[in-house]
């Protein structure tokens, strides 16, 4: 029997050492306290092991000392553990008091050999061998009272905690409390029964193991379950848990309210979910689907996610479904996408989105024929200027609305920029009638203002759908730019001619530099005469002696360079030529003047005043001999700045001529503010007027007006003697036209004048 117990105690000691070490190494905060408590249980067991094995009184006494002092150590650590485990703060005073009592007890026990007041030993026979049993005296009673007192305090702490904690926490306390009580009762039994071998040491071992398990290893499942359950209930998503048979076993409150059932009606979950979201037959084990209920602004968006739940062995244990109401996020996202893809003013597609939609449409319908159209509002700037920007905005919105109502189904359209719109029309839906009726004009009304807007349409028929959409629109735009007769023609198609024109433009643009340096571009001089037919000057007009294409009139290259801005190079060259000629004439014909043309683009790309004044200074010419021809279109943008430039020219001594007067728009309106010296009236614009008498009246009025404003007049395009005479009678001062001479090279001109 003694041998068996010796084995059991040894095993207990080993187990307690292991628990103590593991508790010490654990990262839990309570680890060191648990390590101390489990370690403190070792001396009493060790003491008993010695007692069990001892065959002499001396060895037994050593065993009892280890046991008694060990018990103090146990009580000390137990108290410390109780405070920490139950999260109670120990006062400094209490700690000192208890420690003093333990010290007193140890001292009095150690004094036993001298006073024999604590305990004695009596020899009995156990297992045929001498066994030394404890005989307690007064000092032993003190030791017991102290240890039981501490035990009682510990029990009270645990009982208090057990009673005052929520039910879910009770497990933590009740298990330890129960074990403590059992061990204490067992130990008490042995103390009072005085049975030789103290079997309650087994209880110590078990107690140590339980302390270790519950403090370090144990995860309070019920507590966790309850916490997780509460967490799931508080989540905004609707959650449904199903067992392996697809039977709903739990749903959180958002889930219950989503399908409008109570906790007792979980049987209805599947049926209700199917009714609301349809039957989802995903083959994947886990899936996510988006679901919309309702339409338009009432639509609700949900995200459904199914997950499989597995047990510790990774076997399927059930599944859960989460349903998230994504409506707000979805709406915000849709609004953001809408804002990014739709024009704010008109609500039409933006250019980028339109191109994207067209790309998608073309690749989805490779066999279908489509047209791409570029729609431009004619003189939209004037609408803004004359009425207001608000009216302009209203006009654009009206156009957008009419595109929605008038275009056949299957068309795509959007706003490309300010007053231009892009369209994709199925070829089968397009007809000239449609284009003329819906796309060439529109009536804009706001309050009392009613305005008839004209629109031009450039159309490109898609032959190769692989071509980039932006190139298609470039082609449609090119077609649009060929509309010259602004009022009669509204629609132009991209064709080979236009393509050739594009190639031609590229071709001559690449050659301009060489043409200037090699002097292929030559100035021609068209004489200007006075009332008596005497040549007083000339207009310089560019001609190109092209090595490959022969003699080119300005109509072949000037518009190209005006569009791409290269006109600046050409004009600067022409201005220099004019200065060279004037400088050469200096002594021979000092009275002759030369007029040079300034393109509207020159104002954008160069400082015209600076350039020209620099030139006249370089060649030493009187600025009066160089006349500056500008057209009304120069004034169409940044009118104030442009006027300031013209004033600068005049201040520097140049004469400013308004070229092609009458061909633009608000000529008369502009005239009164324009800082010009000469009005060049183009006879061609009168050609539009059928009746001779009417033309004469208009001409007379313009001439009178210019005289009233103190502006000299020059009529260009005079072709007949009759015209010349009539104009002279009306008071026109200067004339230019084929009637006198066509533009000619310098030598011819010099001969003409001499
Ligand atoms: P523009 O400045 O109005 O020049 C007058 C144009 O009318 C010239 O055409 C001239 O040849 C033509 N013309 C003159 N008298 C008559 C006539 O009696 N009947 C008819 N039917 N036409 C007449 P051109 O030389 O072909 O020049 C056309 C336009 O090209 C010019 O119009 C001008 O705007 C532009 N241009 C010509 N050279 C230059 C230049 O060096 N720089 C710039 N920026 N533009 C130029
Ligand atoms: Mg001119
Ligand atoms: Mg002209």
PDB file of N, CA and C in Angstrom, residues 18 85 89 111 128 146 149 221 233 271 277 286 305 366 400 411 484 531 590 597 603 605 645 696 700 747:
ATOM      1  N   UNK A  18       5.122  19.616 -14.231  1.00  0.00           N
ATOM      2  CA  UNK A  18       4.838  19.896 -15.651  1.00  0.00           C
ATOM      3  C   UNK A  18       3.849  21.050 -15.777  1.00  0.00           C
ATOM      4  N   UNK A  85      -7.554  35.562  -9.911  1.00  0.00           N
ATOM      5  CA  UNK A  85      -8.534  34.883 -10.758  1.00  0.00           C
ATOM      6  C   UNK A  85      -9.877  35.594 -10.704  1.00  0.00           C
ATOM      7  N   UNK A  89      -8.749  43.367  -6.027  1.00  0.00           N
ATOM      8  CA  UNK A  89      -7.478  43.996  -5.615  1.00  0.00           C
ATOM      9  C   UNK A  89      -7.188  43.704  -4.134  1.00  0.00           C
ATOM     10  N   UNK A 111      10.240  25.786  15.879  1.00  0.00           N
ATOM     11  CA  UNK A 111      10.650  25.736  17.284  1.00  0.00           C
ATOM     12  C   UNK A 111      10.233  24.426  17.974  1.00  0.00           C
ATOM     13  N   UNK A 128       3.430  -3.831   7.586  1.00  0.00           N
ATOM     14  CA  UNK A 128       4.503  -4.571   8.248  1.00  0.00           C
ATOM     15  C   UNK A 128       5.765  -3.739   8.446  1.00  0.00           C
ATOM     16  N   UNK A 146      -4.876  28.801  11.065  1.00  0.00           N
ATOM     17  CA  UNK A 146      -4.389  29.749  10.048  1.00  0.00           C
ATOM     18  C   UNK A 146      -4.730  29.262   8.646  1.00  0.00           C
ATOM     19  N   UNK A 149      -8.391  29.191   8.012  1.00  0.00           N
ATOM     20  CA  UNK A 149      -8.859  30.591   7.910  1.00  0.00           C
ATOM     21  C   UNK A 149      -8.645  31.117   6.499  1.00  0.00           C
ATOM     22  N   UNK A 221     -16.583  27.872 -23.484  1.00  0.00           N
ATOM     23  CA  UNK A 221     -17.398  27.699 -24.682  1.00  0.00           C
ATOM     24  C   UNK A 221     -18.748  28.383 -24.587  1.00  0.00           C
ATOM     25  N   UNK A 233     -26.319  38.812 -33.416  1.00  0.00           N
ATOM     26  CA  UNK A 233     -27.634  39.462 -33.369  1.00  0.00           C
ATOM     27  C   UNK A 233     -27.499  40.949 -33.613  1.00  0.00           C
ATOM     28  N   UNK A 271     -38.703  28.677 -46.969  1.00  0.00           N
ATOM     29  CA  UNK A 271     -39.822  29.035 -47.849  1.00  0.00           C
ATOM     30  C   UNK A 271     -39.870  30.561 -48.057  1.00  0.00           C
ATOM     31  N   UNK A 277     -36.116  35.864 -52.587  1.00  0.00           N
ATOM     32  CA  UNK A 277     -34.928  35.952 -53.440  1.00  0.00           C
ATOM     33  C   UNK A 277     -34.877  34.873 -54.526  1.00  0.00           C
ATOM     34  N   UNK A 286     -19.648  27.512 -51.759  1.00  0.00           N
ATOM     35  CA  UNK A 286     -19.789  28.848 -51.182  1.00  0.00           C
ATOM     36  C   UNK A 286     -20.041  29.819 -52.325  1.00  0.00           C
ATOM     37  N   UNK A 305     -24.647  35.867 -49.349  1.00  0.00           N
ATOM     38  CA  UNK A 305     -23.422  35.057 -49.312  1.00  0.00           C
ATOM     39  C   UNK A 305     -23.692  33.778 -48.548  1.00  0.00           C
ATOM     40  N   UNK A 366     -21.142  42.847 -85.120  1.00  0.00           N
ATOM     41  CA  UNK A 366     -20.160  43.064 -86.197  1.00  0.00           C
ATOM     42  C   UNK A 366     -20.782  43.089 -87.598  1.00  0.00           C
ATOM     43  N   UNK A 400     -30.691  68.164 -76.387  1.00  0.00           N
ATOM     44  CA  UNK A 400     -30.575  66.833 -75.761  1.00  0.00           C
ATOM     45  C   UNK A 400     -31.952  66.169 -75.689  1.00  0.00           C
ATOM     46  N   UNK A 411     -30.253  54.046 -81.454  1.00  0.00           N
ATOM     47  CA  UNK A 411     -29.216  55.067 -81.644  1.00  0.00           C
ATOM     48  C   UNK A 411     -28.494  55.288 -80.321  1.00  0.00           C
ATOM     49  N   UNK A 484     -19.802  74.434 -96.563  1.00  0.00           N
ATOM     50  CA  UNK A 484     -19.392  75.833 -96.749  1.00  0.00           C
ATOM     51  C   UNK A 484     -20.633  76.708 -96.830  1.00  0.00           C
ATOM     52  N   UNK A 531      -9.862 106.863-107.472  1.00  0.00           N
ATOM     53  CA  UNK A 531     -11.028 107.215-108.310  1.00  0.00           C
ATOM     54  C   UNK A 531     -10.626 107.564-109.735  1.00  0.00           C
ATOM     55  N   UNK A 590       7.926 106.003-103.475  1.00  0.00           N
ATOM     56  CA  UNK A 590       7.679 106.121-102.027  1.00  0.00           C
ATOM     57  C   UNK A 590       6.207 106.270-101.670  1.00  0.00           C
ATOM     58  N   UNK A 597      -2.233  90.461 -95.398  1.00  0.00           N
ATOM     59  CA  UNK A 597      -3.338  89.779 -94.699  1.00  0.00           C
ATOM     60  C   UNK A 597      -2.863  89.221 -93.358  1.00  0.00           C
ATOM     61  N   UNK A 603      -3.230  85.960 -84.417  1.00  0.00           N
ATOM     62  CA  UNK A 603      -3.438  86.621 -83.124  1.00  0.00           C
ATOM     63  C   UNK A 603      -3.246  85.650 -81.970  1.00  0.00           C
ATOM     64  N   UNK A 605      -1.242  82.847 -82.088  1.00  0.00           N
ATOM     65  CA  UNK A 605       0.071  82.207 -81.982  1.00  0.00           C
ATOM     66  C   UNK A 605       1.265  83.146 -81.957  1.00  0.00           C
ATOM     67  N   UNK A 645      -5.302  95.456 -79.651  1.00  0.00           N
ATOM     68  CA  UNK A 645      -4.187  95.193 -80.575  1.00  0.00           C
ATOM     69  C   UNK A 645      -4.274  96.132 -81.787  1.00  0.00           C
ATOM     70  N   UNK A 696     -27.303  98.022-105.022  1.00  0.00           N
ATOM     71  CA  UNK A 696     -26.812  99.399-105.099  1.00  0.00           C
ATOM     72  C   UNK A 696     -27.179 100.162-103.817  1.00  0.00           C
ATOM     73  N   UNK A 700     -24.640 101.774-101.231  1.00  0.00           N
ATOM     74  CA  UNK A 700     -24.665 103.217-100.957  1.00  0.00           C
ATOM     75  C   UNK A 700     -24.716 103.459 -99.442  1.00  0.00           C
ATOM     76  N   UNK A 747       7.371  91.923-110.857  1.00  0.00           N
ATOM     77  CA  UNK A 747       7.850  92.638-112.060  1.00  0.00           C
ATOM     78  C   UNK A 747       6.684  93.227-112.826  1.00  0.00           C
TER      79      UNK A 747
END
